[in-house]
Amino acid sequence: MEHFSVLLVDDEAELVYTLAERLVIRGCDAAAATSSGDALKILAEKKFDVVVLDVKMPGMSGIELMRAIKKTNPQIKIILQTGRGSIEESKEGIREGAFDYLVKPVQIDDLIKKMKQALGKPS
């Protein structure tokens, strides 16, 4: 059982909700948002240990969302998800405060391992 809370943000609804369900089965307190606006609303109502953001989203990008989150929640750990075409943007995100990035498709065990690393838990 994993004991931490995570907010997943990706505009691919089926992917993000399926991943959230799989994390809940593994014992995580997982929530999902399909837009930056929804993510900010959820974060205003509830605290999370980790936020996993897609870099490429319509409207506010994942990097812009990370900046907005870090203004109000500087301690929150952020992991970026990216396609192969936006790895450079993810590296920029790390320079701006993201813990790390994962390249899609993300395996759930790799995601859990990365979240544990971000939180300083044994993996």
Tab-separated table of C-alpha atoms in Angstrom:
chain	number	residue	atom	x	y	z
A	1	MET	CA	0.000	0.000	0.000
A	2	GLU	CA	1.246	3.465	-0.898
A	3	HIS	CA	0.379	6.270	1.500
A	4	PHE	CA	0.579	9.583	-0.237
A	5	SER	CA	-1.737	11.846	-2.165
A	6	VAL	CA	-1.307	12.690	-5.810
A	7	LEU	CA	-3.113	14.918	-8.286
A	8	LEU	CA	-2.764	13.814	-11.909
A	9	VAL	CA	-3.261	16.483	-14.581
A	10	ASP	CA	-3.565	15.548	-18.255
A	11	ASP	CA	-5.959	16.612	-21.000
A	12	GLU	CA	-6.303	12.966	-22.103
A	13	ALA	CA	-9.308	12.155	-19.898
A	14	GLU	CA	-9.375	8.383	-20.363
A	15	LEU	CA	-5.667	8.126	-19.588
A	16	VAL	CA	-5.705	10.330	-16.487
A	17	TYR	CA	-8.817	8.786	-14.931
A	18	THR	CA	-7.592	5.237	-15.606
A	19	LEU	CA	-4.214	6.034	-14.053
A	20	ALA	CA	-5.928	7.600	-11.017
A	21	GLU	CA	-8.069	4.471	-10.554
A	22	ARG	CA	-4.994	2.238	-10.749
A	23	LEU	CA	-3.207	4.364	-8.151
A	24	VAL	CA	-6.220	4.184	-5.826
A	25	ILE	CA	-6.125	0.377	-6.154
A	26	ARG	CA	-2.464	0.562	-5.082
A	27	GLY	CA	-3.502	2.525	-1.983
A	28	CYS	CA	-2.710	6.079	-3.117
A	29	ASP	CA	-5.082	8.951	-2.492
A	30	ALA	CA	-5.314	9.920	-6.168
A	31	ALA	CA	-7.374	12.565	-7.928
A	32	ALA	CA	-7.450	13.625	-11.569
A	33	ALA	CA	-7.964	16.837	-13.525
A	34	THR	CA	-8.189	17.291	-17.286
A	35	SER	CA	-7.278	20.984	-17.412
A	36	SER	CA	-5.064	23.466	-15.624
A	37	GLY	CA	-8.132	25.355	-14.397
A	38	ASP	CA	-9.622	22.226	-12.854
A	39	ALA	CA	-6.272	21.377	-11.274
A	40	LEU	CA	-6.005	24.805	-9.622
A	41	LYS	CA	-9.568	24.485	-8.266
A	42	ILE	CA	-8.816	21.056	-6.794
A	43	LEU	CA	-5.540	22.297	-5.291
A	44	ALA	CA	-7.368	25.219	-3.665
A	45	GLU	CA	-9.635	22.734	-1.877
A	46	LYS	CA	-7.245	19.927	-0.959
A	47	LYS	CA	-3.560	19.403	-0.175
A	48	PHE	CA	-1.514	16.893	-2.171
A	49	ASP	CA	1.968	15.485	-1.690
A	50	VAL	CA	2.693	15.210	-5.412
A	51	VAL	CA	1.291	16.657	-8.640
A	52	VAL	CA	1.976	14.844	-11.909
A	53	LEU	CA	1.532	17.196	-14.866
A	54	ASP	CA	1.410	16.680	-18.604
A	55	VAL	CA	3.743	19.218	-20.217
A	56	LYS	CA	1.610	19.712	-23.333
A	57	MET	CA	-1.932	20.784	-22.538
A	58	PRO	CA	-4.240	23.211	-24.294
A	59	GLY	CA	-4.498	26.657	-22.730
A	60	MET	CA	-2.105	26.870	-19.795
A	61	SER	CA	0.794	24.466	-20.390
A	62	GLY	CA	2.083	22.088	-17.752
A	63	ILE	CA	5.108	24.333	-17.178
A	64	GLU	CA	2.867	27.392	-16.693
A	65	LEU	CA	0.658	25.386	-14.329
A	66	MET	CA	3.730	24.268	-12.372
A	67	ARG	CA	4.764	27.916	-11.943
A	68	ALA	CA	1.270	28.803	-10.684
A	69	ILE	CA	1.252	25.878	-8.241
A	70	LYS	CA	4.733	26.685	-6.907
A	71	LYS	CA	3.618	30.268	-6.115
A	72	THR	CA	1.029	29.026	-3.616
A	73	ASN	CA	2.442	25.572	-2.760
A	74	PRO	CA	6.243	25.857	-2.995
A	75	GLN	CA	6.758	22.619	-1.038
A	76	ILE	CA	4.671	20.420	-3.319
A	77	LYS	CA	6.587	17.912	-5.444
A	78	ILE	CA	5.914	18.094	-9.152
A	79	ILE	CA	6.689	15.399	-11.694
A	80	LEU	CA	6.251	16.184	-15.373
A	81	GLN	CA	4.967	13.761	-17.990
A	82	THR	CA	6.011	14.329	-21.536
A	83	GLY	CA	5.905	12.880	-25.008
A	84	ARG	CA	9.204	12.413	-26.788
A	85	GLY	CA	8.735	15.719	-28.620
A	86	SER	CA	8.771	17.879	-25.501
A	87	ILE	CA	11.673	16.534	-23.471
A	88	GLU	CA	13.480	19.891	-23.710
A	89	GLU	CA	10.478	21.617	-22.124
A	90	SER	CA	10.578	19.050	-19.317
A	91	LYS	CA	14.242	19.781	-18.698
A	92	GLU	CA	13.295	23.469	-18.483
A	93	GLY	CA	10.649	22.456	-15.940
A	94	ILE	CA	13.274	20.742	-13.785
A	95	ARG	CA	15.396	23.886	-13.858
A	96	GLU	CA	12.309	25.758	-12.623
A	97	GLY	CA	11.535	23.409	-9.765
A	98	ALA	CA	10.013	20.156	-11.009
A	99	PHE	CA	11.432	17.070	-9.284
A	100	ASP	CA	11.826	15.086	-12.518
A	101	TYR	CA	10.014	13.990	-15.646
A	102	LEU	CA	8.765	10.731	-17.130
A	103	VAL	CA	8.322	9.993	-20.827
A	104	LYS	CA	4.893	8.708	-21.904
A	105	PRO	CA	3.649	6.048	-21.907
A	106	VAL	CA	4.325	5.883	-18.189
A	107	GLN	CA	4.331	2.512	-16.446
A	108	ILE	CA	2.505	2.669	-13.122
A	109	ASP	CA	5.404	1.053	-11.226
A	110	ASP	CA	7.806	3.671	-12.627
A	111	LEU	CA	5.412	6.460	-11.641
A	112	ILE	CA	5.059	5.127	-8.081
A	113	LYS	CA	8.838	4.749	-7.801
A	114	LYS	CA	9.362	8.327	-9.011
A	115	MET	CA	6.738	9.688	-6.605
A	116	LYS	CA	8.402	7.855	-3.707
A	117	GLN	CA	11.768	9.319	-4.726
A	118	ALA	CA	10.238	12.800	-4.814
A	119	LEU	CA	8.889	12.311	-1.287
A	120	GLY	CA	12.102	10.782	0.040
A	121	LYS	CA	10.433	7.410	0.710
A	122	PRO	CA	12.173	4.089	0.109
A	123	SER	CA	11.210	2.654	-3.267
